[in-house]
Structure formats: structure tokens, C-alpha cells
PDB file of C-alpha atoms in Angstrom:
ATOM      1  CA  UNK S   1      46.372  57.378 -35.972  1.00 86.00           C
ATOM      2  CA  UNK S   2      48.756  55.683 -33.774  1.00 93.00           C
ATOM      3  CA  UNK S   3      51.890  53.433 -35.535  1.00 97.00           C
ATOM      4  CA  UNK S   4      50.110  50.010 -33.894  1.00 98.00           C
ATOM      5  CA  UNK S   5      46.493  51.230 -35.367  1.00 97.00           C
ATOM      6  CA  UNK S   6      47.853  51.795 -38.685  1.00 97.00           C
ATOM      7  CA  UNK S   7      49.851  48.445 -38.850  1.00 98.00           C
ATOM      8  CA  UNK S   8      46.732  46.483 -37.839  1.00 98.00           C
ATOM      9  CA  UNK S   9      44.971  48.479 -40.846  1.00 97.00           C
ATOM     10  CA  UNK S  10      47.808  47.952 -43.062  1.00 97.00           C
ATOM     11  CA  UNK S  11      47.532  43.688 -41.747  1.00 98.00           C
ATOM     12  CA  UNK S  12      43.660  43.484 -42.481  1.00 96.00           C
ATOM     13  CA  UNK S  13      43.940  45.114 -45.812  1.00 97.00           C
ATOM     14  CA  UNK S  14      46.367  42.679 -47.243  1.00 97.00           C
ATOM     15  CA  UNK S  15      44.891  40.118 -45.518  1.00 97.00           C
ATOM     16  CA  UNK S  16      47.545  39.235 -43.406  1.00 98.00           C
ATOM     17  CA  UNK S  17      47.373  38.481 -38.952  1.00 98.00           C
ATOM     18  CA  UNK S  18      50.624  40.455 -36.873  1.00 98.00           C
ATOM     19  CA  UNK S  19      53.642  38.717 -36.093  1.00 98.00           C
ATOM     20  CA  UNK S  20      54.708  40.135 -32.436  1.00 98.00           C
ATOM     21  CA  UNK S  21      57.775  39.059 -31.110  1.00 98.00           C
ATOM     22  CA  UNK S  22      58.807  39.283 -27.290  1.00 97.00           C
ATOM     23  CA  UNK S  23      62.663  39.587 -26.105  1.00 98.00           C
ATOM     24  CA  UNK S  24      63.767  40.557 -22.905  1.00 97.00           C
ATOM     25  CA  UNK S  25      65.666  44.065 -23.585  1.00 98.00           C
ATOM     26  CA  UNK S  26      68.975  43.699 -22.123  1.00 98.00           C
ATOM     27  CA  UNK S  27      69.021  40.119 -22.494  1.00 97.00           C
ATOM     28  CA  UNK S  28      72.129  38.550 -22.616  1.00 97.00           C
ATOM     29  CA  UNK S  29      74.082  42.373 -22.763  1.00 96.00           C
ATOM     30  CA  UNK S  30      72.594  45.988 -23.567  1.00 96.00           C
ATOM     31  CA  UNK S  31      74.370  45.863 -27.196  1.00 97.00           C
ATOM     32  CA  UNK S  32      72.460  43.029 -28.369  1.00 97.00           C
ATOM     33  CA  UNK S  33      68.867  44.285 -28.437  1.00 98.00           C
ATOM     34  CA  UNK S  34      68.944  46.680 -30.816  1.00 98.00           C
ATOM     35  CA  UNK S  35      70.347  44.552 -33.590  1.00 98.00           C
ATOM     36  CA  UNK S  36      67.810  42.180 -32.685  1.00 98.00           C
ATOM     37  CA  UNK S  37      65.333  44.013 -33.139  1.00 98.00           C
ATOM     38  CA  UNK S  38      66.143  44.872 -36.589  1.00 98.00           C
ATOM     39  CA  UNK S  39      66.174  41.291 -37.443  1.00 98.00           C
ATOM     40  CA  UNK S  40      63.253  40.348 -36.169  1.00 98.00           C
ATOM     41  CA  UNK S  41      61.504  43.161 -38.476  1.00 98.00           C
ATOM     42  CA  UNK S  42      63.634  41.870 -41.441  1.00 98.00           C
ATOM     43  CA  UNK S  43      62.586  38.704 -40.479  1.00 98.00           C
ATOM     44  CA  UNK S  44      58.609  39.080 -40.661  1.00 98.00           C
ATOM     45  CA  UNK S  45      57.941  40.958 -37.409  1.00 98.00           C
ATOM     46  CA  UNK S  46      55.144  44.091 -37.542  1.00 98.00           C
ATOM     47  CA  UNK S  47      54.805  44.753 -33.728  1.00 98.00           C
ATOM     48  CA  UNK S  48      57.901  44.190 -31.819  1.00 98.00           C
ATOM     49  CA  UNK S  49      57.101  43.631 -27.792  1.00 98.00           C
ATOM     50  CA  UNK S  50      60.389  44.566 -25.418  1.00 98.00           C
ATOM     51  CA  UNK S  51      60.394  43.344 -22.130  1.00 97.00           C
ATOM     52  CA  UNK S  52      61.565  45.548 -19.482  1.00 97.00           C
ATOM     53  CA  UNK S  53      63.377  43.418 -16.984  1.00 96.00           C
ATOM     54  CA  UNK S  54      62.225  43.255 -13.273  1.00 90.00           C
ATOM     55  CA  UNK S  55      63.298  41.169 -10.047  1.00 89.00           C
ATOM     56  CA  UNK S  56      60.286  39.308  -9.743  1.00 82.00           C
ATOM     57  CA  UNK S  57      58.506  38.732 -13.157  1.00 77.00           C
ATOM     58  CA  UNK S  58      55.226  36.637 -11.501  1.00 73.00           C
ATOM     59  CA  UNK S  59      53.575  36.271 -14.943  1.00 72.00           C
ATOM     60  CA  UNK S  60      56.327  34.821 -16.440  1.00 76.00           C
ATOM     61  CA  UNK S  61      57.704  31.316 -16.779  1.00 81.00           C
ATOM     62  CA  UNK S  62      61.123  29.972 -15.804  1.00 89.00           C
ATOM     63  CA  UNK S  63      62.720  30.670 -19.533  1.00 89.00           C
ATOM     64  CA  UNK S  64      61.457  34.479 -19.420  1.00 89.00           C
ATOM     65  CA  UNK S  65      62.537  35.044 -15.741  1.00 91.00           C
ATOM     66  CA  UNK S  66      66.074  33.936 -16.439  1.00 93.00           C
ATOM     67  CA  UNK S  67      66.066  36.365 -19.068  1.00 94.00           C
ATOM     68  CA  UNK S  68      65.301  39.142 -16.765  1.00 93.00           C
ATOM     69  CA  UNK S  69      68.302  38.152 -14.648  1.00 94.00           C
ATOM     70  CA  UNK S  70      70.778  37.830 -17.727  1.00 95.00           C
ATOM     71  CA  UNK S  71      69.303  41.388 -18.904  1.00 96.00           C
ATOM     72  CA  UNK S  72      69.487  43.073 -14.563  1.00 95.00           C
ATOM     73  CA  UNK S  73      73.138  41.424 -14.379  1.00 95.00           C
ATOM     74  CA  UNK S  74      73.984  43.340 -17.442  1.00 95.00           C
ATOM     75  CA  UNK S  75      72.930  46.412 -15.582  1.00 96.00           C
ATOM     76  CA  UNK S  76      69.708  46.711 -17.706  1.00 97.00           C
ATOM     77  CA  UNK S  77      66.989  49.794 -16.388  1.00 97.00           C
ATOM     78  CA  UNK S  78      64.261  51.472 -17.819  1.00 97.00           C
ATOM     79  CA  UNK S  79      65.833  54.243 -18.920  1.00 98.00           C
ATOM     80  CA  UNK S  80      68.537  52.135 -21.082  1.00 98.00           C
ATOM     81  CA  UNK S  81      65.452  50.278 -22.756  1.00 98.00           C
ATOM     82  CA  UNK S  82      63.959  53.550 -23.439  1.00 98.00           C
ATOM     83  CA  UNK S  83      67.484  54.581 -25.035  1.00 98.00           C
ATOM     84  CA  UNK S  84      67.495  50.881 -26.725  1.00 98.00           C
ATOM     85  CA  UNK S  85      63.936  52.329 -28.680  1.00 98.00           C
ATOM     86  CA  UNK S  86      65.567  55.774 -29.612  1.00 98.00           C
ATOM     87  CA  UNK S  87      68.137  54.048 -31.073  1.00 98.00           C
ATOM     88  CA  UNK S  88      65.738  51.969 -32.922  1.00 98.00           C
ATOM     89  CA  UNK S  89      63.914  54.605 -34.096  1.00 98.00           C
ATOM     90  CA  UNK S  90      67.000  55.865 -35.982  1.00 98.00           C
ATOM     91  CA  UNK S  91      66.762  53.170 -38.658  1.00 98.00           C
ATOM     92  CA  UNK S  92      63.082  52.121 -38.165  1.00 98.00           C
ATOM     93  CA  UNK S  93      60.330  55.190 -37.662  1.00 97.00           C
ATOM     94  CA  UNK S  94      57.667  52.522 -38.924  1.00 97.00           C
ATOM     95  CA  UNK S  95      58.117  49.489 -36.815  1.00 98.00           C
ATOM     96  CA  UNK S  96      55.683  49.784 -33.473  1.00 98.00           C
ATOM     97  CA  UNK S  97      57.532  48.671 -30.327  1.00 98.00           C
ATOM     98  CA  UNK S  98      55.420  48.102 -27.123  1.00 98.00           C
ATOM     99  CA  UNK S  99      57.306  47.772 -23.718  1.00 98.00           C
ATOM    100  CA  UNK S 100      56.259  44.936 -21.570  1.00 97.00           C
ATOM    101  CA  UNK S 101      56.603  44.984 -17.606  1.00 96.00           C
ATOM    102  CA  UNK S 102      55.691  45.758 -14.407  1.00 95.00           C
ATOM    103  CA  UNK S 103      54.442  48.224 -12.221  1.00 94.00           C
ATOM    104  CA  UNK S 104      57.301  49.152  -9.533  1.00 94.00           C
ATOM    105  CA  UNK S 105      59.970  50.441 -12.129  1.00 95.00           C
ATOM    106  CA  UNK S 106      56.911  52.663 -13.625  1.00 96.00           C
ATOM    107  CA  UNK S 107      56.151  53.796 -10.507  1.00 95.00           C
ATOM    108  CA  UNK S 108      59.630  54.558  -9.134  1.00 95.00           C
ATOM    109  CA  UNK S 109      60.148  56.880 -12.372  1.00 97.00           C
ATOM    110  CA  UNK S 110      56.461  57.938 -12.056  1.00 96.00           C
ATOM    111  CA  UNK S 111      53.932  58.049 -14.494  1.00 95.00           C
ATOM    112  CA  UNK S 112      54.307  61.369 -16.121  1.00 95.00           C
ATOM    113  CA  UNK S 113      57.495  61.286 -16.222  1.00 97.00           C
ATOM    114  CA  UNK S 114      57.773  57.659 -17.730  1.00 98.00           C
ATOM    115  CA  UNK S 115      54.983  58.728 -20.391  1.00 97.00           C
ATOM    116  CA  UNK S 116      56.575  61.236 -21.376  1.00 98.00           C
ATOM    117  CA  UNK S 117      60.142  59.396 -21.918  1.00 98.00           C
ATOM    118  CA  UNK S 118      57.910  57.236 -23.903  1.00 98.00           C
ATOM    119  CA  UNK S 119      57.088  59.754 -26.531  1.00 98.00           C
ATOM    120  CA  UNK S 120      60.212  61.151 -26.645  1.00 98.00           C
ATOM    121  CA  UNK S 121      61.907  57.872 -27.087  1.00 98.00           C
ATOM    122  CA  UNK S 122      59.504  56.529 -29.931  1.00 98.00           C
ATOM    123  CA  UNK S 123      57.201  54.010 -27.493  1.00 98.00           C
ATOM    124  CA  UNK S 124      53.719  52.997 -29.186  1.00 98.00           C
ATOM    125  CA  UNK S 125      52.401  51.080 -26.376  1.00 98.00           C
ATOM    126  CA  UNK S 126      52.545  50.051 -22.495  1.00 98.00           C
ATOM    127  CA  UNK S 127      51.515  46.839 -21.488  1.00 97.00           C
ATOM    128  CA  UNK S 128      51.840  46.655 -17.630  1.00 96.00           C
ATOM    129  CA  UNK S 129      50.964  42.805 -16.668  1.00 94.00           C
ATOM    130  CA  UNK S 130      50.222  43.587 -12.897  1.00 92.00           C
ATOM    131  CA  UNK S 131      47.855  47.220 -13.764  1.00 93.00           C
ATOM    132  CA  UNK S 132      44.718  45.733 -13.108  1.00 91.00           C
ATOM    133  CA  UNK S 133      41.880  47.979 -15.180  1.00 90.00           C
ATOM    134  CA  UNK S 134      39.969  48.903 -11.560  1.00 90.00           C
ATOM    135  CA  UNK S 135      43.022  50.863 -10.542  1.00 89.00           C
ATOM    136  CA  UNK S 136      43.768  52.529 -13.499  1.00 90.00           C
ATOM    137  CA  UNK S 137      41.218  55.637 -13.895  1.00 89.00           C
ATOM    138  CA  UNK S 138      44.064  58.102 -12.997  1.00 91.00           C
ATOM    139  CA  UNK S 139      46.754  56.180 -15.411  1.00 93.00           C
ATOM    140  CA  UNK S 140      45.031  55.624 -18.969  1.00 93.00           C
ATOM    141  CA  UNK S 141      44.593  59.613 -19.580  1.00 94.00           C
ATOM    142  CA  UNK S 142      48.192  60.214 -18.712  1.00 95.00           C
ATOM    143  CA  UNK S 143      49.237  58.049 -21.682  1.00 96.00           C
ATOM    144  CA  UNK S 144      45.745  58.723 -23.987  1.00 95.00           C
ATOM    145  CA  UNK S 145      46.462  62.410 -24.086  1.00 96.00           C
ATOM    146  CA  UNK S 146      50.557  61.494 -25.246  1.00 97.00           C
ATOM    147  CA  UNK S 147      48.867  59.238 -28.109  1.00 96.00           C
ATOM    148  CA  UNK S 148      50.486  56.091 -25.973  1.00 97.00           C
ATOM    149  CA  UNK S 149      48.723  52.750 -26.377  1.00 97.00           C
ATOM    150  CA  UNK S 150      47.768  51.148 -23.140  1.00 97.00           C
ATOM    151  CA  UNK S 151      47.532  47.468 -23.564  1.00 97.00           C
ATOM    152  CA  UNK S 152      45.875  44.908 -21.508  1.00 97.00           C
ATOM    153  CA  UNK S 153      45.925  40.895 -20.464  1.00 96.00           C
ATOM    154  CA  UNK S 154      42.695  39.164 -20.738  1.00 96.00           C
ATOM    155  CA  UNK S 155      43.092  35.449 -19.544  1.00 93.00           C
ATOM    156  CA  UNK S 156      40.717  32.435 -20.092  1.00 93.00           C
ATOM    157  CA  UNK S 157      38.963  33.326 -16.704  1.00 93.00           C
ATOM    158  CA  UNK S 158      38.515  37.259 -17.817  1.00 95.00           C
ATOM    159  CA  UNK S 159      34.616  37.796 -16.822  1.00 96.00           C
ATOM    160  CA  UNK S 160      32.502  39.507 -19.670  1.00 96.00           C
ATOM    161  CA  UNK S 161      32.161  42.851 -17.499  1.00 96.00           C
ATOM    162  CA  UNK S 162      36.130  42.955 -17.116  1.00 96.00           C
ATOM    163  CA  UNK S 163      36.330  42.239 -20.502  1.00 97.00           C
ATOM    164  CA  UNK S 164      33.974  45.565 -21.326  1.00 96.00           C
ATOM    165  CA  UNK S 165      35.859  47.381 -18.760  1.00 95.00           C
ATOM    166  CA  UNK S 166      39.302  46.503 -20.379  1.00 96.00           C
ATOM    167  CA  UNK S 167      38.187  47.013 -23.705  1.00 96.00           C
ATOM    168  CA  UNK S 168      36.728  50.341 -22.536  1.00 95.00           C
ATOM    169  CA  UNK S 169      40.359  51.513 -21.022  1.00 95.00           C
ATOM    170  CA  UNK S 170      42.781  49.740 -23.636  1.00 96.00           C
ATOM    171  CA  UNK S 171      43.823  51.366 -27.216  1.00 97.00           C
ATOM    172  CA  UNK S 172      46.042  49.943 -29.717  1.00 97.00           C
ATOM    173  CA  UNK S 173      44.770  45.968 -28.851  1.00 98.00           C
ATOM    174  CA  UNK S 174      44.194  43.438 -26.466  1.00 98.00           C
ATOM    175  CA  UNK S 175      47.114  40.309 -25.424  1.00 97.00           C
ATOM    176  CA  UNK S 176      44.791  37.468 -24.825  1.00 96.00           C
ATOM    177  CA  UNK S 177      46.932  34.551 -22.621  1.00 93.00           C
ATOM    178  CA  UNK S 178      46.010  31.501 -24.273  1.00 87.00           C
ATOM    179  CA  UNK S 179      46.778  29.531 -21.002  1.00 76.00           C
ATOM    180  CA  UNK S 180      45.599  29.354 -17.570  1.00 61.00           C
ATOM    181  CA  UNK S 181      49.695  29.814 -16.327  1.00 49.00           C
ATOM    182  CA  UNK S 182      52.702  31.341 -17.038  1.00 47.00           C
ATOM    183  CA  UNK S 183      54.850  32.415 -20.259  1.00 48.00           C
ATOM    184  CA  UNK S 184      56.252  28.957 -22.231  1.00 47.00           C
ATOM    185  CA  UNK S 185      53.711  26.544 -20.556  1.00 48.00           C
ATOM    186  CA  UNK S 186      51.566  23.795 -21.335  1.00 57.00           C
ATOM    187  CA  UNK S 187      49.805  23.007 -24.940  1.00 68.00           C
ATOM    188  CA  UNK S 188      47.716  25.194 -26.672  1.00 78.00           C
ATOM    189  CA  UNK S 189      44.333  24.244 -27.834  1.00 84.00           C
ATOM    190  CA  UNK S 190      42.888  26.194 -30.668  1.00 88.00           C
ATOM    191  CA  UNK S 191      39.372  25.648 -30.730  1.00 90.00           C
ATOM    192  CA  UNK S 192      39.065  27.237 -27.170  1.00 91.00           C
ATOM    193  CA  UNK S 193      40.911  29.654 -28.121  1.00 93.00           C
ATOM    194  CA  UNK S 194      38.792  30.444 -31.100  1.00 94.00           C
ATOM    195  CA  UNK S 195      35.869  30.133 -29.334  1.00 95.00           C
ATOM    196  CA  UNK S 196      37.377  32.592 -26.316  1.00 95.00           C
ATOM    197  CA  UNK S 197      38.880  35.676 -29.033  1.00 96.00           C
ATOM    198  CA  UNK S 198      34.927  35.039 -31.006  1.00 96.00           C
ATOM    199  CA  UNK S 199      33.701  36.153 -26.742  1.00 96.00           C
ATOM    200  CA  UNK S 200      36.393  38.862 -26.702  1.00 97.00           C
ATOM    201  CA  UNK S 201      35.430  40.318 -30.200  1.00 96.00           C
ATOM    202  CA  UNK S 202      32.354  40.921 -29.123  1.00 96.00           C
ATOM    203  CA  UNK S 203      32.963  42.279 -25.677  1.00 97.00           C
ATOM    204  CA  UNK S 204      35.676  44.790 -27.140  1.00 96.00           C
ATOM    205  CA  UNK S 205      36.052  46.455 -30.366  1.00 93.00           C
ATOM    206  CA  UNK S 206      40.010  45.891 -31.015  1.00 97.00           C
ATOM    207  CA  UNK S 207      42.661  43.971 -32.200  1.00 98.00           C
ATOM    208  CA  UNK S 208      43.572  40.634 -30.633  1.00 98.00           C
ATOM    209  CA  UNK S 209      47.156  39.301 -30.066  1.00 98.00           C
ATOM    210  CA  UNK S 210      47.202  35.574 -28.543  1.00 97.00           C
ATOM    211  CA  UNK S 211      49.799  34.421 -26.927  1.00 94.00           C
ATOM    212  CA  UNK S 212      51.402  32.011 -24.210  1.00 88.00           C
ATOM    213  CA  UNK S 213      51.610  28.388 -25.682  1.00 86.00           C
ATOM    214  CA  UNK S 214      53.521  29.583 -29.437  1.00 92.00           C
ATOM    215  CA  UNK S 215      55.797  27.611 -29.566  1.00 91.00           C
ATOM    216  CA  UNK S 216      56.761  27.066 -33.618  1.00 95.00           C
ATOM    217  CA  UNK S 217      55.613  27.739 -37.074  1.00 97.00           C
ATOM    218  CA  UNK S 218      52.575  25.203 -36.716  1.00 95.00           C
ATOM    219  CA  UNK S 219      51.169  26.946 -33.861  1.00 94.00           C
ATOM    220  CA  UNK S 220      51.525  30.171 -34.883  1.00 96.00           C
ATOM    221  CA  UNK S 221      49.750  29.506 -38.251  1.00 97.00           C
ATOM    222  CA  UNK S 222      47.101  27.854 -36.352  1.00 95.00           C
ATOM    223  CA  UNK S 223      46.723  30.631 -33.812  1.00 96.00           C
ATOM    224  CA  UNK S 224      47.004  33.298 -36.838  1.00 97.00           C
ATOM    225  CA  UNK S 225      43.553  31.490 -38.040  1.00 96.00           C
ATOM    226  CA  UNK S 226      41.835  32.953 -35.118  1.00 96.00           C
ATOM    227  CA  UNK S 227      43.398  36.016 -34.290  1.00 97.00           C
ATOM    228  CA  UNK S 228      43.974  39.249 -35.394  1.00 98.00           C
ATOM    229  CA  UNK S 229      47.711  38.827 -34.208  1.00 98.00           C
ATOM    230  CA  UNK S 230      50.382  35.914 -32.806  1.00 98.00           C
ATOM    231  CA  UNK S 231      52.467  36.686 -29.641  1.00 97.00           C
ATOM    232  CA  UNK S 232      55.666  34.559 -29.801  1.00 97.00           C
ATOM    233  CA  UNK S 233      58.238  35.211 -26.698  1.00 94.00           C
ATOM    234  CA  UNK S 234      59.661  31.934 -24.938  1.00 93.00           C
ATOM    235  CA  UNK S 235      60.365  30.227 -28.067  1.00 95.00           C
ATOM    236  CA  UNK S 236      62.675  33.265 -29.052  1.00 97.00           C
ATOM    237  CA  UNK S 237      64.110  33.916 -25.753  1.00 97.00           C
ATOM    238  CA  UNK S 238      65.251  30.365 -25.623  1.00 96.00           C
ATOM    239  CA  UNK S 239      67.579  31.220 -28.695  1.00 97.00           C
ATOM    240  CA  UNK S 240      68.842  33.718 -27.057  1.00 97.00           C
ATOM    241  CA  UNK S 241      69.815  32.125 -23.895  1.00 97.00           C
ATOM    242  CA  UNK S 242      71.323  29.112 -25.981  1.00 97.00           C
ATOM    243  CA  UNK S 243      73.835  31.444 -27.981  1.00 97.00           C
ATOM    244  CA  UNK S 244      74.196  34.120 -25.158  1.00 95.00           C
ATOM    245  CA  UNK S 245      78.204  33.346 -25.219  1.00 94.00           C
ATOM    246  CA  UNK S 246      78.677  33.802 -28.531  1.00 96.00           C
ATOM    247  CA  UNK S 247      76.113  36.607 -28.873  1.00 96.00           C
ATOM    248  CA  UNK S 248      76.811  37.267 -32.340  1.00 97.00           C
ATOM    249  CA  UNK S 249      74.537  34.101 -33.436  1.00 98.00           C
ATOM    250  CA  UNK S 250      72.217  35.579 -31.266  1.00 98.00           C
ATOM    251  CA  UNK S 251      70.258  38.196 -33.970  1.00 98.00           C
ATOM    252  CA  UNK S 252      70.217  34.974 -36.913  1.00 98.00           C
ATOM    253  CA  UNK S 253      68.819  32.593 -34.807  1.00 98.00           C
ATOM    254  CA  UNK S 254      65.695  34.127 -33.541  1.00 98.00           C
ATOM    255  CA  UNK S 255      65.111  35.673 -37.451  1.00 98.00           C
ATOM    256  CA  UNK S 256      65.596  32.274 -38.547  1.00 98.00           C
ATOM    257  CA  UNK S 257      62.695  30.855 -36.115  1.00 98.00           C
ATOM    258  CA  UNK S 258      60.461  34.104 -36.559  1.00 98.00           C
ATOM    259  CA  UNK S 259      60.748  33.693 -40.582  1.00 98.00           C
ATOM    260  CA  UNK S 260      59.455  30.096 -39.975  1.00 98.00           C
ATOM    261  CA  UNK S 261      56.351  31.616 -38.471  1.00 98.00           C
ATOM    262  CA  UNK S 262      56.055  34.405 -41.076  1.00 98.00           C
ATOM    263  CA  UNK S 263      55.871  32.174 -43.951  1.00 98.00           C
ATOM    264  CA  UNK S 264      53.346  29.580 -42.157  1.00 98.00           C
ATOM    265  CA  UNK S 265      51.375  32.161 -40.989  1.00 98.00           C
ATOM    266  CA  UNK S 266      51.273  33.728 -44.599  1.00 97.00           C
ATOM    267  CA  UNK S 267      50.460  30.702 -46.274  1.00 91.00           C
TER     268      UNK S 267
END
């Protein structure tokens, strides 16, 4: 059983939705992530998503794509966020940490070769916003066999067939973007998504993360309502960019925001 199948286990058991946390890796210098990422566990966190910085980050809003250049002018690249999850992994073998990006840095390293830095490093999941599930017969078994979690996007436009035929190629669970947009726009409205997860459920048989539109404690209690898990990333990243010169307030201010959302969620 893979670390993210176990936690969600672990979550329904005790009655209690995921709290998954996006930060850039990299993002404002290579020496903060790690420490954040520690905090953000200690804060509440049970799936921690790490964003693997990239030139031209179309999914993502202005807040998230200024992240990506603080993390590339640091001289962030795939191989030092793998190295940023080893070193995770000394402290924390429990935590599951999925890496967020895009295709062209993947490619460039190649698949195998990435998939297997993965397992070395301690990876529990890909999510790769621009793999679209009709291209991706030759990539799931490359990760399936290494016990790596491929994750998927299903937006409010998502047909049911793509739904089956995501559900049929993902493991681990499914991000469902709340919004027709990009990261850190627009309002959320929880009915729809209530009634669009209730559509997904019974399309796909896993897990359900929503996010785009979390923006504090209220929404992510609301969200947690409806969903198996809560996807929180421009609302932390923001913290990070407003302390990024004095980096050591960096780690306390996103743990005090995610702890916010822990305890509504919990309530």
C-alpha cells in the first residue's frame, strides 16, 4: 500500500478530510523548503504537494508563477527538488510528498530515469498538469510498476468518459480544480462543487482533493465538507513571497495559516 493510500485510510478512519499544502520548491532560496515542509506537517498537513518550478507555468496564476521565478533565480532544478525530498525523508518517512509540474523538465531527464529518481528520493506521487490521460498509455506503467502515484486534474468541464478514463489511469487520488481558471482566482462556490466531486465519485473510485479558490480557514472547512481532501497553494505561497527577505519568518507564517485550516477543518 502506497504512503498516500494509507494516509487517506488512516483520514477516513478517524473521520478526518487531508490537508494538502502546495509551495513552490525553491521558492524564495533552495534552503528554505525543507524546513517548510516540516512545518507545514507540524502544522496539520498529511499530503504535502511540491511544485517543481518551470518557465512557463500556464495553469498557474500570477502569485504561483512568480514563485517559479523566485525558486529558477535561485537556481532551482529537478534534481535539487528531488534532493529537497531525500532530505525530507531523513526526519519524516511517513509524510507523502507529491511533486507538481510540467512536462518538459520530465521529459528532458526522461521518464525512466525521472521515475526512478523518484523512488530513490522518497516521491509518492506525480502530478503532471499538462499530461493529458490520451497520451499517457506508455507513461502510467513506468511509474505503476515503481509503486509511484500518478495523479490527475479534472476541471469543471471534465466530460464523464474523461473522467472514467482518468480515473482508470490515476492511483493515489484525483485534484479536482474548483474553478474554470488559474491557481488563486475567483470565488469558490460549494454547492457546485459538491454537486461536481458527488459526479466524480461515481465516475472514479478514489480519493478527491479540491482545490483552486482556498483561500482561508472558512473555505477550507467548507470545501473539507465535500471532499475527501483540501488543496491550499496561493494562499501559502503568498506568505512566502511577503517574508521572502527575511526568510526566517518564512516556515511560521505559512504553519500559522495552515493550523487555521486544520482546526476549522477538524471542527
Amino acid at each position: 500500500m502506497s504512503r498516500i493510500q494509507a494516509c487517506f485510510e488512516q483520514l477516513n478512519t478517524s473521520g478526518r478530510k487531508a490537508l494538502i499544502p502546495y509551495i513552490t520548491a525553491g521558492d524564495p532560496n533552495r534552503e528554505v523548503t525543507v524546513p517548510v515542509m516540516h512545518a507545514m506537517v507540524e502544522a496539520g498537513a498529511d499530503i504535502i504537494e511540491l511544485g517543481v518550478p518551470f518557465s512557463d507555468p500556464m495553469a498557474d496564476g500570477p502569485v504561483i508563477q512568480k514563485a517559479c521565478e523566485r525558486a529558477l533565480e535561485s537556481g532551482t532544478s529537478l534534481r535539487d527538488v528531488l534532493a529537497m525530498v531525500a532530505e525530507f525523508r531523513r526526519r519524516d518517512d511517513r509524510t507523502p510528498v507529491v511533486l507538481m509540474g510540467y512536462l518538459n523538465p520530465v521529459e528532458a531527464m526522461g521518464y525512466e530515469t525521472f521515475a526512478d529518481a523518484c523512488v530513490s528520493a522518497g516521491v509518492d506521487g506525480v502530478l503532471l498538469v499538462d499530461l493529458p490521460p490520451e497520451e499517457c498509455e506508455d507513461i502510467v506503467p513506468r511509474f505503476r510498476q515503481r509503486g509511484v502515484d500518478l495523479i490527475f486534474l479534472v476541471a469543471p468541464t471534465t466530460t464523464d468518459e474523461r473522467i472514467r478514463r482518468i480515473g482508470e489511469a490515476a492511483s493515489g487520488y484525483l485534484y479536482y480544480v474548483s474553478l474554470k481558471g488559474v491557481t488563486g482566482a475567483a470565488t469558490l462556490n460549494v454547492e457546485e462543487v459538491a454537486s461536481r466531486v458527488e459526479t466524480i465519485r461515481n465516475l472514479a473510485q478514489l480519493p478527491i482533493g479540491v482545490g483552486f479558490g482556498i483561500k482561508d480557514a472558512a473555505s477550507a472547512r467548507a470545501v473539507s465538507r465535500v471532499a475527501d481532501g483540501v488543496v491550499v497553494g496561493s494562499a501559502l505561497v503568498n506568505q512566502i513571497a511577503a517574508n521572502a527577505q527575511r526568510t526566517e519568518a518564512i516556515a511560521p507564517a505559512v504553519a500559522a495559516v495552515l493550523a487555521d485550516m486544520r482546526s476549522a477543518m477538524d471542527e
